[in-house]
């Protein structure tokens, strides 16, 4: 029955997968704290005007748009940046700069669903507003690097570019802004031939082609080639210098694996400076990305305010962890189930369960009224570690039975000894 299915491109997250999401989000929150970012919650629904103001055609065309019952045109947020820009120009307008804001939650885009591409997906998002200094761009790269490290992803690589290099070449050769954006979109999709077709001047076409051809593992060599190519393009040269400074800062302050791709472009139109994405070798889809957007806040009617930010795709990070067999990020604390053998000991067993929880242990109580054998079977199946069995005779003597479900061993203990024993077991 179609009513029992989720809407196309949207998913339920259950069991281990839900735990992985919670754990990744918690790690993103911890990263935000480390870097002094404040968490903010903004609505899932925003006015269509706000969301379409500057998102760029790419995203604008993929928004979930509807009219609310009051006739307002609204849409589900396709990203966090527009909402954060709204805050920066309203409630937080007079706050001291830089603003450092973190959010996590779902965003919505009418993408073609496939593995790693959904219509509802989760992002953790960091925005640093009010500074154009390369140390701010560095900070955003360091945040992403720290998050990937904390999550324990192996072999991830940053792909880094700078919109200013491509735009600097195009604008010096008289290509207008709209065509520049169209060219960047083609380049984002690696449709280089189509991109070059939009360029009229042969000289410009040639420079762009040479930029596309620059590749290399060593970022310093790559940057040198770019510098040589754009020596006569004032703005592109300044952009390459800016990129060099950011890379010097990042590589001096952390271990990071990166490649520079000077012709790399990202779909979102609002980028003005450094842009990046992060990948693992096993997956072709980006796990996160970001960049500098110095004119977006202004476009919302605020003061000219430079900004840089990034977003990480939690759904894809979960796939990456699974690919690397590291999906189980959940805590390793031992798990207990308490089983009363008869009705008469139910209250005592429940009290004991509470006592375990009060001591900070994961403890479940047999809730189906099952016989001990069935209850043990179920606990075993669900991967619990120990069963505390409460029987009438044992209880009368002040004892309970504790069964190790993995080793299939059991011991009778006094209730006071139980906590000593559990303390030991919980650390094993
Ligand atoms: P963006 O907001 O486009 O810069 O994307 C940031 C990150 O969100 C990407 O690097 C992906 O990891 C993730 N992402 C983007 N689109 C989707 C999607 N349709 N489904 C799942 N994750 C996505």
Coordinates of C-alpha atoms and ligand atoms in Angstrom, one line a residue:
X1 CA 0.0 0.0 0.0
X2 CA 1.6 3.3 -1.1
X3 CA 0.4 5.0 2.1
X4 CA 2.7 2.7 4.1
X5 CA 5.8 3.8 2.1
X6 CA 7.9 6.8 2.8
X7 CA 7.8 9.6 0.2
X8 CA 10.3 9.0 -2.6
X9 CA 13.8 10.0 -1.7
X10 CA 13.0 10.1 2.1
X11 CA 13.9 7.4 4.6
X12 CA 13.3 6.0 8.0
X13 CA 16.5 5.6 10.0
X14 CA 16.4 2.6 12.3
X15 CA 18.6 0.7 14.7
X16 CA 22.4 0.9 14.1
X17 CA 22.0 3.4 11.4
X18 CA 20.0 5.8 13.7
X19 CA 22.7 5.3 16.3
X20 CA 25.4 6.2 13.8
X21 CA 23.6 9.4 12.8
X22 CA 23.2 10.4 16.5
X23 CA 26.9 9.6 17.1
X24 CA 28.1 11.6 14.1
X25 CA 25.9 14.6 15.1
X26 CA 27.2 14.4 18.6
X27 CA 30.8 14.5 17.2
X28 CA 29.9 17.5 15.1
X29 CA 28.5 19.2 18.1
X30 CA 31.6 18.5 20.1
X31 CA 33.7 19.8 17.2
X32 CA 31.6 23.0 17.2
X33 CA 32.3 23.4 21.0
X34 CA 36.1 22.9 20.4
X35 CA 36.2 25.7 17.8
X36 CA 33.8 28.1 19.7
X37 CA 30.8 27.7 17.4
X38 CA 27.4 28.4 18.9
X39 CA 24.6 26.0 18.0
X40 CA 21.5 27.5 16.5
X41 CA 18.2 25.9 15.5
X42 CA 16.3 27.5 12.6
X43 CA 13.0 26.5 11.0
X44 CA 12.8 23.8 8.4
X45 CA 10.3 26.0 6.5
X46 CA 11.4 29.4 5.3
X47 CA 9.8 32.0 3.0
X48 CA 10.4 31.2 -0.6
X49 CA 11.7 34.7 -1.1
X50 CA 14.5 34.1 1.4
X51 CA 15.5 30.7 0.0
X52 CA 15.4 31.7 -3.6
X53 CA 17.1 35.0 -3.1
X54 CA 20.6 33.7 -3.5
X55 CA 20.7 29.9 -3.5
X56 CA 21.6 29.7 -7.2
X57 CA 19.6 28.2 -10.0
X58 CA 20.9 24.7 -9.3
X59 CA 19.3 24.5 -5.9
X60 CA 16.4 26.8 -6.6
X61 CA 15.0 24.4 -9.2
X62 CA 15.2 21.5 -6.7
X63 CA 13.3 23.0 -3.8
X64 CA 10.1 21.6 -2.2
X65 CA 7.8 24.6 -2.6
X66 CA 4.3 25.0 -1.3
X67 CA 1.7 27.5 -0.2
X68 CA 0.7 27.4 3.4
X69 CA -2.9 27.8 4.5
X70 CA -2.5 31.5 4.8
X71 CA -1.4 31.7 1.2
X72 CA 2.3 32.3 1.9
X73 CA 4.8 30.9 -0.5
X74 CA 7.2 28.8 1.5
X75 CA 9.7 26.1 1.0
X76 CA 11.6 23.4 2.9
X77 CA 15.1 24.5 3.5
X78 CA 17.5 23.1 0.9
X79 CA 20.5 24.2 3.0
X80 CA 21.3 26.1 6.2
X81 CA 23.2 29.0 4.7
X82 CA 20.2 31.1 3.7
X83 CA 18.7 30.8 7.2
X84 CA 22.0 31.7 8.8
X85 CA 22.4 34.7 6.5
X86 CA 18.9 35.8 7.6
X87 CA 20.0 35.6 11.2
X88 CA 23.2 37.5 10.5
X89 CA 21.1 40.4 9.0
X90 CA 18.4 40.4 11.6
X91 CA 18.5 39.0 15.2
X92 CA 22.3 38.7 15.3
X93 CA 23.1 41.8 13.2
X94 CA 24.6 43.7 16.1
X95 CA 26.5 40.8 17.6
X96 CA 30.3 41.2 17.7
X97 CA 32.0 39.6 14.8
X98 CA 32.9 37.0 13.8
X99 CA 29.7 35.1 14.2
X100 CA 30.4 31.4 14.5
X101 CA 27.3 29.4 14.1
X102 CA 26.7 25.7 14.0
X103 CA 23.5 23.8 13.0
X104 CA 22.6 20.2 12.4
X105 CA 19.4 18.7 10.9
X106 CA 17.6 17.7 7.8
X107 CA 17.6 19.7 4.5
X108 CA 15.5 19.0 1.4
X109 CA 16.3 18.9 -2.3
X110 CA 14.4 17.3 -5.2
X111 CA 17.5 15.3 -6.3
X112 CA 17.3 12.1 -8.2
X113 CA 17.4 9.4 -5.5
X114 CA 20.2 6.9 -5.5
X115 CA 22.8 5.6 -3.0
X116 CA 24.0 8.6 -1.1
X117 CA 21.6 11.0 -2.7
X118 CA 18.3 11.5 -1.0
X119 CA 15.5 14.2 -1.0
X120 CA 15.6 14.5 2.7
X121 CA 19.2 14.3 4.1
X122 CA 21.1 15.4 7.2
X123 CA 23.8 18.0 7.4
X124 CA 26.1 19.4 10.0
X125 CA 26.8 23.0 9.0
X126 CA 29.3 25.6 10.2
X127 CA 29.3 29.3 9.2
X128 CA 31.9 31.9 10.1
X129 CA 30.7 35.3 9.4
X130 CA 32.3 38.7 9.5
X131 CA 35.9 38.1 8.4
X132 CA 37.7 37.8 5.1
X133 CA 41.0 36.7 6.6
X134 CA 42.6 33.5 5.3
X135 CA 42.7 32.3 8.9
X136 CA 38.9 32.1 8.8
X137 CA 39.0 29.9 5.7
X138 CA 41.7 27.8 7.4
X139 CA 39.4 27.4 10.4
X140 CA 36.6 26.0 8.3
X141 CA 39.0 23.5 6.7
X142 CA 40.4 22.6 10.1
X143 CA 36.9 22.0 11.4
X144 CA 36.1 19.6 8.6
X145 CA 39.4 17.9 9.1
X146 CA 38.8 17.6 12.8
X147 CA 35.4 16.1 12.3
X148 CA 36.6 13.5 9.9
X149 CA 39.4 12.6 12.3
X150 CA 37.0 12.3 15.2
X151 CA 34.7 10.1 13.3
X152 CA 37.7 8.0 12.5
X153 CA 37.3 8.0 8.7
X154 CA 40.3 6.5 7.0
X155 CA 42.1 7.9 3.9
X156 CA 40.0 11.0 3.3
X157 CA 41.3 13.6 1.0
X158 CA 40.4 17.3 0.5
X159 CA 39.9 18.6 -3.0
X160 CA 40.5 22.3 -3.0
X161 CA 40.0 25.1 -5.5
X162 CA 39.3 28.9 -5.6
X163 CA 36.4 30.4 -7.5
X164 CA 38.3 33.6 -7.8
X165 CA 40.8 32.0 -10.1
X166 CA 38.3 31.0 -12.8
X167 CA 36.1 34.1 -12.3
X168 CA 39.2 36.3 -12.4
X169 CA 40.2 34.9 -15.8
X170 CA 36.7 35.2 -17.2
X171 CA 36.0 38.7 -16.0
X172 CA 39.3 40.0 -17.3
X173 CA 38.2 38.7 -20.7
X174 CA 34.9 40.5 -20.4
X175 CA 32.6 37.5 -19.7
X176 CA 29.5 38.8 -17.8
X177 CA 28.5 37.4 -14.4
X178 CA 25.6 35.4 -15.6
X179 CA 27.7 33.6 -18.2
X180 CA 30.4 33.1 -15.6
X181 CA 27.9 31.3 -13.4
X182 CA 26.7 29.2 -16.3
X183 CA 30.3 28.2 -17.1
X184 CA 31.0 27.4 -13.4
X185 CA 27.9 25.1 -13.3
X186 CA 29.1 23.2 -16.4
X187 CA 32.6 22.9 -14.8
X188 CA 31.0 21.7 -11.6
X189 CA 29.6 18.8 -13.6
X190 CA 32.9 18.3 -15.4
X191 CA 31.2 19.2 -18.7
X192 CA 34.3 21.2 -19.7
X193 CA 33.6 21.2 -23.5
X194 CA 30.1 22.7 -22.8
X195 CA 31.7 25.2 -20.4
X196 CA 34.3 26.3 -23.0
X197 CA 31.7 26.7 -25.7
X198 CA 30.2 29.5 -23.6
X199 CA 33.5 31.5 -23.8
X200 CA 33.9 33.6 -26.9
X201 CA 37.5 34.9 -26.7
X202 CA 40.1 32.3 -28.0
X203 CA 42.7 33.6 -25.5
X204 CA 40.3 33.1 -22.6
X205 CA 39.3 29.7 -23.9
X206 CA 42.9 28.7 -24.1
X207 CA 43.8 29.9 -20.6
X208 CA 40.7 28.1 -19.2
X209 CA 41.7 24.9 -21.0
X210 CA 45.2 25.1 -19.6
X211 CA 43.7 25.6 -16.1
X212 CA 41.6 22.5 -16.6
X213 CA 44.6 20.5 -17.6
X214 CA 46.6 21.4 -14.5
X215 CA 46.7 18.4 -12.2
X216 CA 49.2 17.1 -9.6
X217 CA 49.5 15.3 -6.3
X218 CA 51.7 18.0 -4.8
X219 CA 49.8 21.1 -4.1
X220 CA 52.8 23.4 -4.1
X221 CA 53.7 22.3 -7.7
X222 CA 50.0 22.8 -8.7
X223 CA 49.9 26.3 -7.3
X224 CA 53.1 27.2 -9.0
X225 CA 51.7 26.1 -12.3
X226 CA 48.5 28.2 -11.6
X227 CA 50.6 31.2 -10.7
X228 CA 52.5 31.0 -13.9
X229 CA 49.3 30.7 -16.0
X230 CA 47.5 33.6 -14.4
X231 CA 50.5 36.0 -14.0
X232 CA 48.8 38.5 -16.3
X233 CA 45.3 38.2 -14.8
X234 CA 45.3 40.5 -11.8
X235 CA 42.3 39.2 -10.0
X236 CA 43.0 35.5 -10.7
X237 CA 46.6 36.1 -9.5
X238 CA 45.3 37.6 -6.2
X239 CA 42.9 34.6 -5.8
X240 CA 45.8 32.1 -6.3
X241 CA 47.8 34.0 -3.7
X242 CA 44.9 33.9 -1.3
X243 CA 44.6 30.1 -1.9
X244 CA 48.3 29.7 -1.3
X245 CA 48.2 31.5 2.0
X246 CA 45.2 29.4 3.2
X247 CA 47.0 26.2 2.2
X248 CA 50.2 27.3 4.0
X249 CA 48.2 28.0 7.1
X250 CA 46.3 24.7 7.0
X251 CA 49.2 22.5 6.3
X252 CA 51.4 24.2 8.9
X253 CA 48.8 23.6 11.6
X254 CA 47.6 20.1 11.0
X255 CA 48.2 16.8 9.2
X256 CA 45.9 17.0 6.2
X257 CA 45.8 15.2 2.9
X258 CA 44.8 17.5 0.1
X259 CA 45.0 18.0 -3.7
X260 CA 44.5 21.3 -5.5
X261 CA 42.2 21.3 -8.5
X262 CA 42.3 24.8 -9.9
X263 CA 39.3 24.1 -12.3
X264 CA 37.2 22.7 -9.5
X265 CA 33.8 24.5 -9.2
X266 CA 30.8 23.9 -6.9
X267 CA 27.2 24.1 -7.8
X268 CA 26.2 26.9 -5.4
X269 CA 26.5 30.3 -7.2
X270 CA 27.3 32.3 -4.1
X271 CA 30.9 31.2 -3.6
X272 CA 33.5 33.9 -4.1
X273 CA 36.7 32.4 -2.8
X274 CA 38.2 29.1 -1.6
X275 CA 36.0 26.1 -2.2
X276 CA 36.6 22.5 -1.1
X277 CA 35.1 19.0 -0.9
X278 CA 36.2 16.0 1.1
X279 CA 36.2 12.4 -0.3
X280 CA 37.3 8.9 0.7
X281 CA 38.9 6.7 -2.0
X282 CA 36.1 4.1 -1.8
X283 CA 33.2 6.5 -2.7
X284 CA 32.9 8.9 -5.5
X285 CA 30.4 11.2 -3.7
X286 CA 31.5 14.1 -1.6
X287 CA 31.1 13.7 2.2
X288 CA 31.2 17.4 2.8
X289 CA 32.2 20.7 1.2
X290 CA 32.2 24.4 1.6
X291 CA 33.7 27.7 0.7
X292 CA 33.8 31.5 1.0
X293 CA 30.8 33.6 0.1
X294 CA 31.6 37.2 0.6
X295 CA 28.5 38.8 -1.0
X296 CA 25.6 36.7 0.2
X297 CA 24.9 38.6 3.4
X298 CA 24.8 41.8 1.5
X299 CA 22.3 40.3 -1.0
X300 CA 20.0 39.9 2.0
X301 CA 20.1 43.6 2.6
X302 CA 22.8 43.5 5.3
X303 CA 26.1 45.4 5.4
X304 CA 28.8 44.0 3.1
X305 CA 29.9 41.0 5.3
X306 CA 32.5 38.4 4.3
X307 CA 31.7 34.8 5.3
X308 CA 32.9 31.3 4.9
X309 CA 31.3 28.0 5.8
X310 CA 30.9 24.3 5.2
X311 CA 28.3 21.5 5.4
X312 CA 28.9 17.8 5.9
X313 CA 26.5 15.1 4.6
X314 CA 25.7 12.8 7.5
X315 CA 23.9 10.2 5.3
X316 CA 27.1 9.9 3.2
X317 CA 29.4 9.9 6.2
X318 CA 27.3 6.9 7.5
X319 CA 27.8 5.1 4.2
X320 CA 31.5 5.9 4.3
X321 CA 31.8 4.4 7.8
X322 CA 29.9 1.3 6.7
X323 CA 32.2 1.0 3.6
X324 CA 35.1 1.1 6.0
X325 CA 33.5 -1.4 8.3
X326 CA 33.4 1.2 11.1
X327 CA 29.7 1.9 11.2
X328 CA 29.4 0.9 14.9
X329 CA 30.2 4.2 16.5
X330 CA 27.8 3.5 19.4
X331 CA 29.2 3.3 22.9
X332 CA 30.7 0.0 24.0
X333 CA 29.1 0.0 27.5
X334 CA 27.8 -3.4 28.6
X335 CA 24.1 -3.9 28.4
X336 CA 22.0 -5.7 31.0
X337 CA 18.5 -7.2 31.1
X338 CA 16.7 -8.0 34.3
X339 CA 14.4 -10.9 34.3
X340 CA 11.9 -11.7 37.2
X341 CA 11.2 -15.4 37.2
X342 CA 7.8 -15.0 38.9
X343 CA 5.1 -12.4 39.4
X344 CA 6.0 -12.3 43.1
X345 CA 9.5 -10.8 42.5
X346 CA 8.5 -8.4 39.9
X347 CA 8.6 -5.3 42.1
X348 CA 12.0 -6.2 43.5
X349 CA 13.3 -7.0 40.0
X350 CA 12.1 -3.6 38.7
X351 CA 13.7 -1.9 41.7
X352 CA 16.9 -3.6 40.9
X353 CA 16.7 -2.4 37.2
X354 CA 16.2 1.1 38.4
X355 CA 19.1 0.8 40.7
X356 CA 21.3 -0.3 37.7
X357 CA 20.1 2.7 35.7
X358 CA 20.8 5.0 38.7
X359 CA 24.4 3.7 38.7
X360 CA 24.6 4.7 35.0
X361 CA 24.2 1.3 33.4
X362 CA 22.1 0.3 30.4
X363 CA 19.4 -1.9 31.9
X364 CA 16.3 -3.3 30.3
X365 CA 13.4 -5.0 32.1
X366 CA 11.6 -8.0 30.7
X367 CA 8.5 -6.3 29.4
X368 CA 6.7 -9.1 27.7
X369 CA 6.1 -11.3 30.8
X370 CA 8.1 -14.1 29.0
X371 CA 9.5 -17.2 30.7
X372 CA 13.2 -17.0 31.5
X373 CA 14.3 -19.2 28.6
X374 CA 12.5 -17.0 26.0
X375 CA 13.6 -13.8 27.6
X376 CA 17.3 -15.0 27.6
X377 CA 17.0 -16.0 23.9
X378 CA 15.7 -12.6 23.0
X379 CA 18.4 -10.8 25.0
X380 CA 21.0 -12.9 23.3
X381 CA 19.6 -12.2 19.9
X382 CA 19.6 -8.5 20.5
X383 CA 23.2 -8.5 21.5
X384 CA 22.8 -7.7 25.2
X385 CA 25.7 -8.7 27.4
X386 CA 24.3 -9.9 30.8
X387 CA 21.1 -11.1 32.3
X388 CA 20.3 -10.5 35.9
X389 CA 17.8 -13.2 36.9
X390 CA 15.7 -12.6 40.0
X391 CA 14.2 -15.7 41.5
X392 CA 12.0 -16.1 44.6
X393 CA 14.3 -18.5 46.4
X394 CA 17.5 -16.6 45.6
X395 CA 15.9 -13.3 46.6
X396 CA 14.8 -14.7 50.0
X397 CA 18.5 -15.3 50.6
X398 CA 19.4 -11.8 49.4
X399 CA 20.9 -13.2 46.1
X400 CA 20.4 -12.9 42.4
X401 CA 21.8 -14.8 39.4
X402 CA 23.9 -13.1 36.9
X403 CA 24.4 -14.7 33.5
X404 CA 27.1 -13.7 31.0
X405 CA 25.2 -14.1 27.7
X406 CA 28.4 -14.2 25.6
X407 CA 30.4 -16.7 27.7
X408 CA 27.2 -18.6 28.7
X409 CA 28.4 -18.7 32.3
X410 CA 26.4 -17.8 35.4
X411 CA 27.1 -17.0 39.1
X412 CA 24.9 -16.5 42.1
X413 CA 25.7 -13.3 44.0
X414 CA 24.4 -11.3 46.9
X415 CA 22.8 -8.0 45.7
X416 CA 25.6 -6.0 47.4
X417 CA 28.2 -8.1 45.6
X418 CA 26.3 -7.6 42.4
X419 CA 27.3 -4.0 41.9
X420 CA 31.0 -4.8 42.7
X421 CA 30.9 -7.5 40.1
X422 CA 29.1 -5.4 37.5
X423 CA 31.6 -2.6 38.0
X424 CA 34.3 -5.0 37.1
X425 CA 32.4 -6.5 34.1
X426 CA 31.4 -3.1 32.7
X427 CA 35.2 -2.3 32.4
X428 CA 36.1 -5.6 30.7
Ligands
LIG1 P1 26.2 21.4 -0.3 O1 25.2 21.9 0.6 O2 25.6 21.2 -1.7 O3 27.5 22.1 -0.3 O4 26.5 19.9 0.2 C1 27.2 19.6 1.3 C2 27.2 18.1 1.5 O5 25.8 17.6 1.7 C3 27.7 17.3 0.4 O6 29.1 17.2 0.3 C4 27.0 15.9 0.6 O7 27.8 15.2 1.5 C5 25.7 16.3 1.2 N1 24.6 16.2 0.2 C6 24.3 17.1 -0.8 N2 23.3 16.7 -1.5 C7 22.9 15.5 -0.9 C8 21.8 14.6 -1.2 N3 20.9 14.8 -2.2 N4 21.7 13.5 -0.4 C9 22.6 13.2 0.6 N5 23.6 14.1 0.9 C10 23.7 15.2 0.1

